[in-house]
PDB file of C-alpha atoms in Angstrom:
ATOM      1  CA  UNK L   1       0.000   0.000   0.000  1.00 68.00           C
ATOM      2  CA  UNK L   2       2.040   2.936  -1.302  1.00 81.00           C
ATOM      3  CA  UNK L   3       1.677   6.172   0.605  1.00 91.00           C
ATOM      4  CA  UNK L   4       3.391   9.485   1.235  1.00 95.00           C
ATOM      5  CA  UNK L   5       5.210   9.639   4.554  1.00 96.00           C
ATOM      6  CA  UNK L   6       6.129  12.735   6.527  1.00 97.00           C
ATOM      7  CA  UNK L   7       8.344  13.273   9.550  1.00 97.00           C
ATOM      8  CA  UNK L   8       8.031  14.478  12.192  1.00 97.00           C
ATOM      9  CA  UNK L   9       4.278  14.246  12.713  1.00 95.00           C
ATOM     10  CA  UNK L  10       4.395  16.886  15.424  1.00 96.00           C
ATOM     11  CA  UNK L  11       6.979  19.554  16.194  1.00 97.00           C
ATOM     12  CA  UNK L  12       6.983  22.161  18.950  1.00 98.00           C
ATOM     13  CA  UNK L  13       9.784  24.682  18.852  1.00 97.00           C
ATOM     14  CA  UNK L  14      10.678  28.117  20.093  1.00 97.00           C
ATOM     15  CA  UNK L  15      10.702  31.190  17.959  1.00 97.00           C
ATOM     16  CA  UNK L  16      14.009  31.646  16.143  1.00 97.00           C
ATOM     17  CA  UNK L  17      14.830  27.944  15.915  1.00 97.00           C
ATOM     18  CA  UNK L  18      15.374  26.105  12.662  1.00 97.00           C
ATOM     19  CA  UNK L  19      12.721  23.575  11.651  1.00 98.00           C
ATOM     20  CA  UNK L  20      13.191  20.867   9.027  1.00 98.00           C
ATOM     21  CA  UNK L  21      10.276  18.800   7.762  1.00 98.00           C
ATOM     22  CA  UNK L  22      10.790  15.733   5.598  1.00 98.00           C
ATOM     23  CA  UNK L  23       8.665  13.958   3.053  1.00 97.00           C
ATOM     24  CA  UNK L  24       9.066  10.658   1.256  1.00 97.00           C
ATOM     25  CA  UNK L  25       6.930  10.669  -1.888  1.00 96.00           C
ATOM     26  CA  UNK L  26       5.372   7.545  -3.327  1.00 95.00           C
ATOM     27  CA  UNK L  27       8.011   5.586  -5.232  1.00 93.00           C
ATOM     28  CA  UNK L  28       7.881   6.430  -8.915  1.00 90.00           C
ATOM     29  CA  UNK L  29       6.035   9.715  -8.496  1.00 92.00           C
ATOM     30  CA  UNK L  30       7.784  12.582 -10.250  1.00 88.00           C
ATOM     31  CA  UNK L  31       6.007  15.596  -8.752  1.00 90.00           C
ATOM     32  CA  UNK L  32       6.076  16.718  -5.123  1.00 93.00           C
ATOM     33  CA  UNK L  33       4.067  19.506  -3.536  1.00 92.00           C
ATOM     34  CA  UNK L  34       4.282  21.299  -0.182  1.00 95.00           C
ATOM     35  CA  UNK L  35       1.080  22.811   1.229  1.00 94.00           C
ATOM     36  CA  UNK L  36       0.321  24.643   4.463  1.00 95.00           C
ATOM     37  CA  UNK L  37      -3.029  24.501   6.243  1.00 94.00           C
ATOM     38  CA  UNK L  38      -4.264  27.015   8.805  1.00 92.00           C
ATOM     39  CA  UNK L  39      -7.690  27.817  10.136  1.00 86.00           C
ATOM     40  CA  UNK L  40      -7.560  31.317   8.690  1.00 87.00           C
ATOM     41  CA  UNK L  41      -6.108  30.633   5.225  1.00 86.00           C
ATOM     42  CA  UNK L  42      -7.120  27.057   4.579  1.00 88.00           C
ATOM     43  CA  UNK L  43      -4.814  25.027   2.322  1.00 90.00           C
ATOM     44  CA  UNK L  44      -2.180  27.003   0.433  1.00 90.00           C
ATOM     45  CA  UNK L  45       0.507  25.838  -1.953  1.00 89.00           C
ATOM     46  CA  UNK L  46       4.033  26.698  -0.872  1.00 93.00           C
ATOM     47  CA  UNK L  47       6.173  25.013  -3.524  1.00 91.00           C
ATOM     48  CA  UNK L  48       6.334  22.132  -5.945  1.00 88.00           C
ATOM     49  CA  UNK L  49       8.933  20.087  -7.783  1.00 89.00           C
ATOM     50  CA  UNK L  50       8.940  18.098 -10.999  1.00 87.00           C
ATOM     51  CA  UNK L  51      11.690  15.505 -11.412  1.00 88.00           C
ATOM     52  CA  UNK L  52      13.406  17.102  -8.380  1.00 89.00           C
ATOM     53  CA  UNK L  53      13.579  20.553 -10.017  1.00 88.00           C
ATOM     54  CA  UNK L  54      11.666  23.401  -8.346  1.00 86.00           C
ATOM     55  CA  UNK L  55       8.893  24.602 -10.665  1.00 84.00           C
ATOM     56  CA  UNK L  56       7.078  27.058  -8.453  1.00 81.00           C
ATOM     57  CA  UNK L  57       7.900  28.373  -5.012  1.00 82.00           C
ATOM     58  CA  UNK L  58       6.014  31.640  -5.270  1.00 80.00           C
ATOM     59  CA  UNK L  59       3.809  30.715  -2.323  1.00 84.00           C
ATOM     60  CA  UNK L  60       6.735  30.540   0.043  1.00 89.00           C
ATOM     61  CA  UNK L  61       8.210  33.395   2.136  1.00 86.00           C
ATOM     62  CA  UNK L  62      11.660  33.415   0.546  1.00 85.00           C
ATOM     63  CA  UNK L  63      13.498  35.024   3.390  1.00 92.00           C
ATOM     64  CA  UNK L  64      12.918  32.183   5.820  1.00 95.00           C
ATOM     65  CA  UNK L  65      11.592  29.162   3.924  1.00 96.00           C
ATOM     66  CA  UNK L  66      13.504  26.848   1.629  1.00 95.00           C
ATOM     67  CA  UNK L  67      12.469  23.636  -0.122  1.00 95.00           C
ATOM     68  CA  UNK L  68      14.742  21.050  -1.693  1.00 94.00           C
ATOM     69  CA  UNK L  69      14.743  17.540  -3.126  1.00 93.00           C
ATOM     70  CA  UNK L  70      18.184  16.057  -2.444  1.00 91.00           C
ATOM     71  CA  UNK L  71      17.076  12.880  -4.195  1.00 92.00           C
ATOM     72  CA  UNK L  72      13.959  11.300  -5.658  1.00 90.00           C
ATOM     73  CA  UNK L  73      12.969   9.732  -2.335  1.00 93.00           C
ATOM     74  CA  UNK L  74      13.281  12.793  -0.112  1.00 96.00           C
ATOM     75  CA  UNK L  75      11.834  16.297  -0.103  1.00 97.00           C
ATOM     76  CA  UNK L  76      12.596  18.783   2.656  1.00 97.00           C
ATOM     77  CA  UNK L  77      11.008  22.023   3.806  1.00 97.00           C
ATOM     78  CA  UNK L  78      13.095  24.170   6.089  1.00 97.00           C
ATOM     79  CA  UNK L  79      12.158  27.251   8.098  1.00 97.00           C
ATOM     80  CA  UNK L  80      14.949  29.389   9.520  1.00 97.00           C
ATOM     81  CA  UNK L  81      14.290  31.291  11.714  1.00 96.00           C
ATOM     82  CA  UNK L  82      10.829  30.076  12.695  1.00 97.00           C
ATOM     83  CA  UNK L  83       8.133  32.490  13.893  1.00 96.00           C
ATOM     84  CA  UNK L  84       4.824  31.928  15.745  1.00 97.00           C
ATOM     85  CA  UNK L  85       2.883  32.773  12.569  1.00 95.00           C
ATOM     86  CA  UNK L  86       4.449  29.690  10.942  1.00 96.00           C
ATOM     87  CA  UNK L  87       2.360  27.470  13.225  1.00 97.00           C
ATOM     88  CA  UNK L  88       0.275  25.306  10.904  1.00 97.00           C
ATOM     89  CA  UNK L  89      -0.024  21.823   9.492  1.00 96.00           C
ATOM     90  CA  UNK L  90       2.368  21.251   6.602  1.00 97.00           C
ATOM     91  CA  UNK L  91       1.352  18.671   4.026  1.00 96.00           C
ATOM     92  CA  UNK L  92       3.424  17.014   1.379  1.00 96.00           C
ATOM     93  CA  UNK L  93       1.719  15.493  -1.659  1.00 93.00           C
ATOM     94  CA  UNK L  94       3.065  13.545  -4.612  1.00 92.00           C
ATOM     95  CA  UNK L  95       1.791  12.581  -8.022  1.00 88.00           C
ATOM     96  CA  UNK L  96       2.892  10.935 -11.252  1.00 83.00           C
ATOM     97  CA  UNK L  97       2.510  13.329 -14.142  1.00 74.00           C
ATOM     98  CA  UNK L  98       1.781  11.594 -17.428  1.00 68.00           C
ATOM     99  CA  UNK L  99       1.082  14.264 -19.982  1.00 62.00           C
ATOM    100  CA  UNK L 100      -1.429  16.420 -18.180  1.00 59.00           C
ATOM    101  CA  UNK L 101      -3.261  13.893 -16.087  1.00 59.00           C
ATOM    102  CA  UNK L 102      -2.371  13.075 -12.544  1.00 69.00           C
ATOM    103  CA  UNK L 103      -3.865  12.736  -9.091  1.00 78.00           C
ATOM    104  CA  UNK L 104      -2.272  14.052  -5.915  1.00 84.00           C
ATOM    105  CA  UNK L 105      -1.756  11.841  -2.874  1.00 89.00           C
ATOM    106  CA  UNK L 106      -1.288  13.553   0.455  1.00 91.00           C
ATOM    107  CA  UNK L 107       0.835  12.615   3.430  1.00 94.00           C
ATOM    108  CA  UNK L 108      -0.470  12.794   7.021  1.00 93.00           C
ATOM    109  CA  UNK L 109       1.081  16.203   7.641  1.00 95.00           C
ATOM    110  CA  UNK L 110       3.493  17.739  10.136  1.00 97.00           C
ATOM    111  CA  UNK L 111       1.784  19.809  12.834  1.00 96.00           C
ATOM    112  CA  UNK L 112       4.164  22.647  13.694  1.00 98.00           C
ATOM    113  CA  UNK L 113       3.769  24.842  16.753  1.00 97.00           C
ATOM    114  CA  UNK L 114       6.151  27.757  17.213  1.00 97.00           C
ATOM    115  CA  UNK L 115       6.012  29.369  20.642  1.00 97.00           C
TER     116      UNK L 115
ATOM    117  CA  UNK V   1      -6.586  34.404  -9.699  1.00 84.00           C
ATOM    118  CA  UNK V   2      -8.662  31.261  -9.181  1.00 89.00           C
ATOM    119  CA  UNK V   3     -11.002  31.259  -6.191  1.00 92.00           C
ATOM    120  CA  UNK V   4     -12.847  28.185  -4.968  1.00 95.00           C
ATOM    121  CA  UNK V   5     -15.902  28.479  -2.741  1.00 96.00           C
ATOM    122  CA  UNK V   6     -17.702  25.707  -0.913  1.00 96.00           C
ATOM    123  CA  UNK V   7     -21.227  25.940   0.424  1.00 92.00           C
ATOM    124  CA  UNK V   8     -22.364  25.199   3.039  1.00 92.00           C
ATOM    125  CA  UNK V   9     -19.431  25.617   5.427  1.00 94.00           C
ATOM    126  CA  UNK V  10     -21.005  23.110   7.804  1.00 96.00           C
ATOM    127  CA  UNK V  11     -23.812  20.606   7.550  1.00 95.00           C
ATOM    128  CA  UNK V  12     -25.468  18.286  10.064  1.00 96.00           C
ATOM    129  CA  UNK V  13     -27.850  15.572   8.864  1.00 96.00           C
ATOM    130  CA  UNK V  14     -29.445  12.445  10.327  1.00 97.00           C
ATOM    131  CA  UNK V  15     -28.120   9.104   9.222  1.00 97.00           C
ATOM    132  CA  UNK V  16     -29.603   7.772   5.988  1.00 97.00           C
ATOM    133  CA  UNK V  17     -30.149  11.103   4.296  1.00 96.00           C
ATOM    134  CA  UNK V  18     -28.924  11.848   0.803  1.00 97.00           C
ATOM    135  CA  UNK V  19     -26.977  15.092   0.657  1.00 95.00           C
ATOM    136  CA  UNK V  20     -25.260  17.446  -1.759  1.00 96.00           C
ATOM    137  CA  UNK V  21     -22.128  19.486  -1.210  1.00 97.00           C
ATOM    138  CA  UNK V  22     -21.448  22.389  -3.520  1.00 97.00           C
ATOM    139  CA  UNK V  23     -18.241  23.787  -4.968  1.00 98.00           C
ATOM    140  CA  UNK V  24     -17.857  26.765  -7.298  1.00 97.00           C
ATOM    141  CA  UNK V  25     -14.784  28.216  -8.991  1.00 96.00           C
ATOM    142  CA  UNK V  26     -14.242  31.548 -10.688  1.00 95.00           C
ATOM    143  CA  UNK V  27     -11.937  30.555 -13.564  1.00 91.00           C
ATOM    144  CA  UNK V  28     -13.413  27.845 -15.773  1.00 89.00           C
ATOM    145  CA  UNK V  29     -10.070  27.118 -17.489  1.00 88.00           C
ATOM    146  CA  UNK V  30      -9.423  24.120 -15.293  1.00 89.00           C
ATOM    147  CA  UNK V  31      -7.753  20.852 -16.149  1.00 86.00           C
ATOM    148  CA  UNK V  32      -9.433  18.779 -13.484  1.00 89.00           C
ATOM    149  CA  UNK V  33     -11.281  18.944 -10.191  1.00 93.00           C
ATOM    150  CA  UNK V  34     -10.659  16.738  -7.200  1.00 93.00           C
ATOM    151  CA  UNK V  35     -12.778  16.036  -4.107  1.00 95.00           C
ATOM    152  CA  UNK V  36     -10.977  15.143  -0.889  1.00 94.00           C
ATOM    153  CA  UNK V  37     -11.999  14.026   2.549  1.00 96.00           C
ATOM    154  CA  UNK V  38     -10.136  15.156   5.663  1.00 94.00           C
ATOM    155  CA  UNK V  39     -10.707  13.614   9.083  1.00 92.00           C
ATOM    156  CA  UNK V  40      -9.817  15.691  12.169  1.00 87.00           C
ATOM    157  CA  UNK V  41      -6.061  15.809  12.688  1.00 80.00           C
ATOM    158  CA  UNK V  42      -5.418  13.741   9.596  1.00 83.00           C
ATOM    159  CA  UNK V  43      -4.255  14.218   6.032  1.00 85.00           C
ATOM    160  CA  UNK V  44      -6.346  14.385   2.881  1.00 90.00           C
ATOM    161  CA  UNK V  45      -7.796  11.353   1.143  1.00 90.00           C
ATOM    162  CA  UNK V  46      -8.683  11.670  -2.501  1.00 89.00           C
ATOM    163  CA  UNK V  47     -12.279  10.646  -3.188  1.00 93.00           C
ATOM    164  CA  UNK V  48     -12.934  11.469  -6.829  1.00 93.00           C
ATOM    165  CA  UNK V  49     -11.059  13.104  -9.685  1.00 90.00           C
ATOM    166  CA  UNK V  50     -12.983  14.569 -12.625  1.00 92.00           C
ATOM    167  CA  UNK V  51     -11.147  15.594 -15.762  1.00 89.00           C
ATOM    168  CA  UNK V  52     -12.422  18.760 -17.439  1.00 89.00           C
ATOM    169  CA  UNK V  53     -13.793  16.700 -20.340  1.00 90.00           C
ATOM    170  CA  UNK V  54     -15.930  14.586 -17.998  1.00 92.00           C
ATOM    171  CA  UNK V  55     -19.341  15.354 -16.548  1.00 94.00           C
ATOM    172  CA  UNK V  56     -19.306  13.054 -13.544  1.00 94.00           C
ATOM    173  CA  UNK V  57     -17.517  10.341 -11.636  1.00 94.00           C
ATOM    174  CA  UNK V  58     -18.918   7.744  -9.272  1.00 95.00           C
ATOM    175  CA  UNK V  59     -17.387   5.711  -6.480  1.00 93.00           C
ATOM    176  CA  UNK V  60     -19.691   3.661  -4.301  1.00 96.00           C
ATOM    177  CA  UNK V  61     -22.165   5.997  -2.602  1.00 97.00           C
ATOM    178  CA  UNK V  62     -20.374   9.075  -3.925  1.00 97.00           C
ATOM    179  CA  UNK V  63     -21.119  10.850  -7.160  1.00 97.00           C
ATOM    180  CA  UNK V  64     -19.357  14.017  -8.278  1.00 97.00           C
ATOM    181  CA  UNK V  65     -20.538  16.143 -11.163  1.00 97.00           C
ATOM    182  CA  UNK V  66     -18.772  18.918 -13.025  1.00 97.00           C
ATOM    183  CA  UNK V  67     -20.206  21.791 -15.037  1.00 96.00           C
ATOM    184  CA  UNK V  68     -17.049  23.478 -16.200  1.00 93.00           C
ATOM    185  CA  UNK V  69     -18.702  26.280 -18.149  1.00 92.00           C
ATOM    186  CA  UNK V  70     -20.684  27.475 -15.150  1.00 95.00           C
ATOM    187  CA  UNK V  71     -17.841  26.862 -12.710  1.00 95.00           C
ATOM    188  CA  UNK V  72     -19.634  24.363 -10.494  1.00 97.00           C
ATOM    189  CA  UNK V  73     -19.226  20.917  -9.052  1.00 97.00           C
ATOM    190  CA  UNK V  74     -21.374  18.935  -6.673  1.00 97.00           C
ATOM    191  CA  UNK V  75     -20.578  15.967  -4.488  1.00 97.00           C
ATOM    192  CA  UNK V  76     -23.598  13.756  -3.852  1.00 97.00           C
ATOM    193  CA  UNK V  77     -23.491  11.335  -0.928  1.00 97.00           C
ATOM    194  CA  UNK V  78     -26.212   8.707  -0.883  1.00 97.00           C
ATOM    195  CA  UNK V  79     -27.565   7.108   2.287  1.00 97.00           C
ATOM    196  CA  UNK V  80     -25.203   8.975   4.586  1.00 97.00           C
ATOM    197  CA  UNK V  81     -23.576   7.152   7.523  1.00 97.00           C
ATOM    198  CA  UNK V  82     -21.917   8.409  10.729  1.00 97.00           C
ATOM    199  CA  UNK V  83     -18.599   7.284   9.252  1.00 96.00           C
ATOM    200  CA  UNK V  84     -19.039   9.907   6.525  1.00 97.00           C
ATOM    201  CA  UNK V  85     -18.536  12.641   9.123  1.00 97.00           C
ATOM    202  CA  UNK V  86     -15.475  14.632   8.018  1.00 97.00           C
ATOM    203  CA  UNK V  87     -14.511  17.797   6.167  1.00 96.00           C
ATOM    204  CA  UNK V  88     -14.904  17.588   2.406  1.00 97.00           C
ATOM    205  CA  UNK V  89     -12.600  19.724   0.276  1.00 96.00           C
ATOM    206  CA  UNK V  90     -12.919  20.600  -3.364  1.00 96.00           C
ATOM    207  CA  UNK V  91      -9.808  21.560  -5.354  1.00 94.00           C
ATOM    208  CA  UNK V  92      -9.195  22.574  -8.967  1.00 92.00           C
ATOM    209  CA  UNK V  93      -6.103  22.419 -11.130  1.00 87.00           C
ATOM    210  CA  UNK V  94      -5.621  25.103 -13.761  1.00 82.00           C
ATOM    211  CA  UNK V  95      -5.246  24.417 -17.444  1.00 75.00           C
ATOM    212  CA  UNK V  96      -2.194  26.660 -17.661  1.00 71.00           C
ATOM    213  CA  UNK V  97       0.324  28.278 -15.388  1.00 65.00           C
ATOM    214  CA  UNK V  98       0.487  26.886 -11.871  1.00 63.00           C
ATOM    215  CA  UNK V  99      -0.200  23.163 -11.927  1.00 65.00           C
ATOM    216  CA  UNK V 100      -0.908  22.765  -8.264  1.00 72.00           C
ATOM    217  CA  UNK V 101      -4.349  22.640  -6.706  1.00 83.00           C
ATOM    218  CA  UNK V 102      -6.399  25.578  -5.470  1.00 90.00           C
ATOM    219  CA  UNK V 103      -8.557  24.493  -2.562  1.00 93.00           C
ATOM    220  CA  UNK V 104     -11.899  25.580  -1.213  1.00 95.00           C
ATOM    221  CA  UNK V 105     -12.283  26.074   2.513  1.00 93.00           C
ATOM    222  CA  UNK V 106     -14.276  22.869   2.886  1.00 95.00           C
ATOM    223  CA  UNK V 107     -17.656  21.681   4.130  1.00 97.00           C
ATOM    224  CA  UNK V 108     -17.656  20.154   7.597  1.00 96.00           C
ATOM    225  CA  UNK V 109     -20.175  17.303   7.597  1.00 97.00           C
ATOM    226  CA  UNK V 110     -21.664  15.694  10.679  1.00 97.00           C
ATOM    227  CA  UNK V 111     -23.918  12.663  10.230  1.00 97.00           C
ATOM    228  CA  UNK V 112     -25.973  11.985  13.346  1.00 96.00           C
ATOM    229  CA  UNK V 113     -26.676   8.335  14.210  1.00 94.00           C
TER     230      UNK V 113
END
């Protein structure tokens, strides 16, 4: 049963600390997305990758957020320095793009609390 | 900029009722539309994916329709059960430009036993 995995599931940290979230996409999927969910804003796209190359990171605050795919089995989202307003659930999703058609599969999320 | 709206925001029904959740989007140049379910504290589970060329998709007690020209989709749930209680999210993917999904704010469904 292939699924997207994310670690950690929960993270509590103090303001100013670095936070790294990790995602393992479904094997064989070539597109990875990072979303953020808050009560106020709902689900928002932060960044996405195709074949490990960043295609769009316009949803991400550039000064403190960075997203990378060191290899095809790992995507990371880093926040440095973290702020209380970054508290949210961060979801990773993956999909296999064939032409135009694909479906996105979501991981369980990382619940981040910055105090 | 694409905007996705879901009505109602919350819905409570007795078990066994048939119900309809609504989704509307402002830009009809979409490639597909996806309905998700989210349980409290959990991730999203894809329920149905409708390509822009399709009118509807069915899976078990769920039926999703798409009227691309009018910017609307509905999710029909037949014979609702308490286990259907969750938040249902609608999301669209554009035909051009950004390929990621734009989400609605969801409909929180409670099915009373």
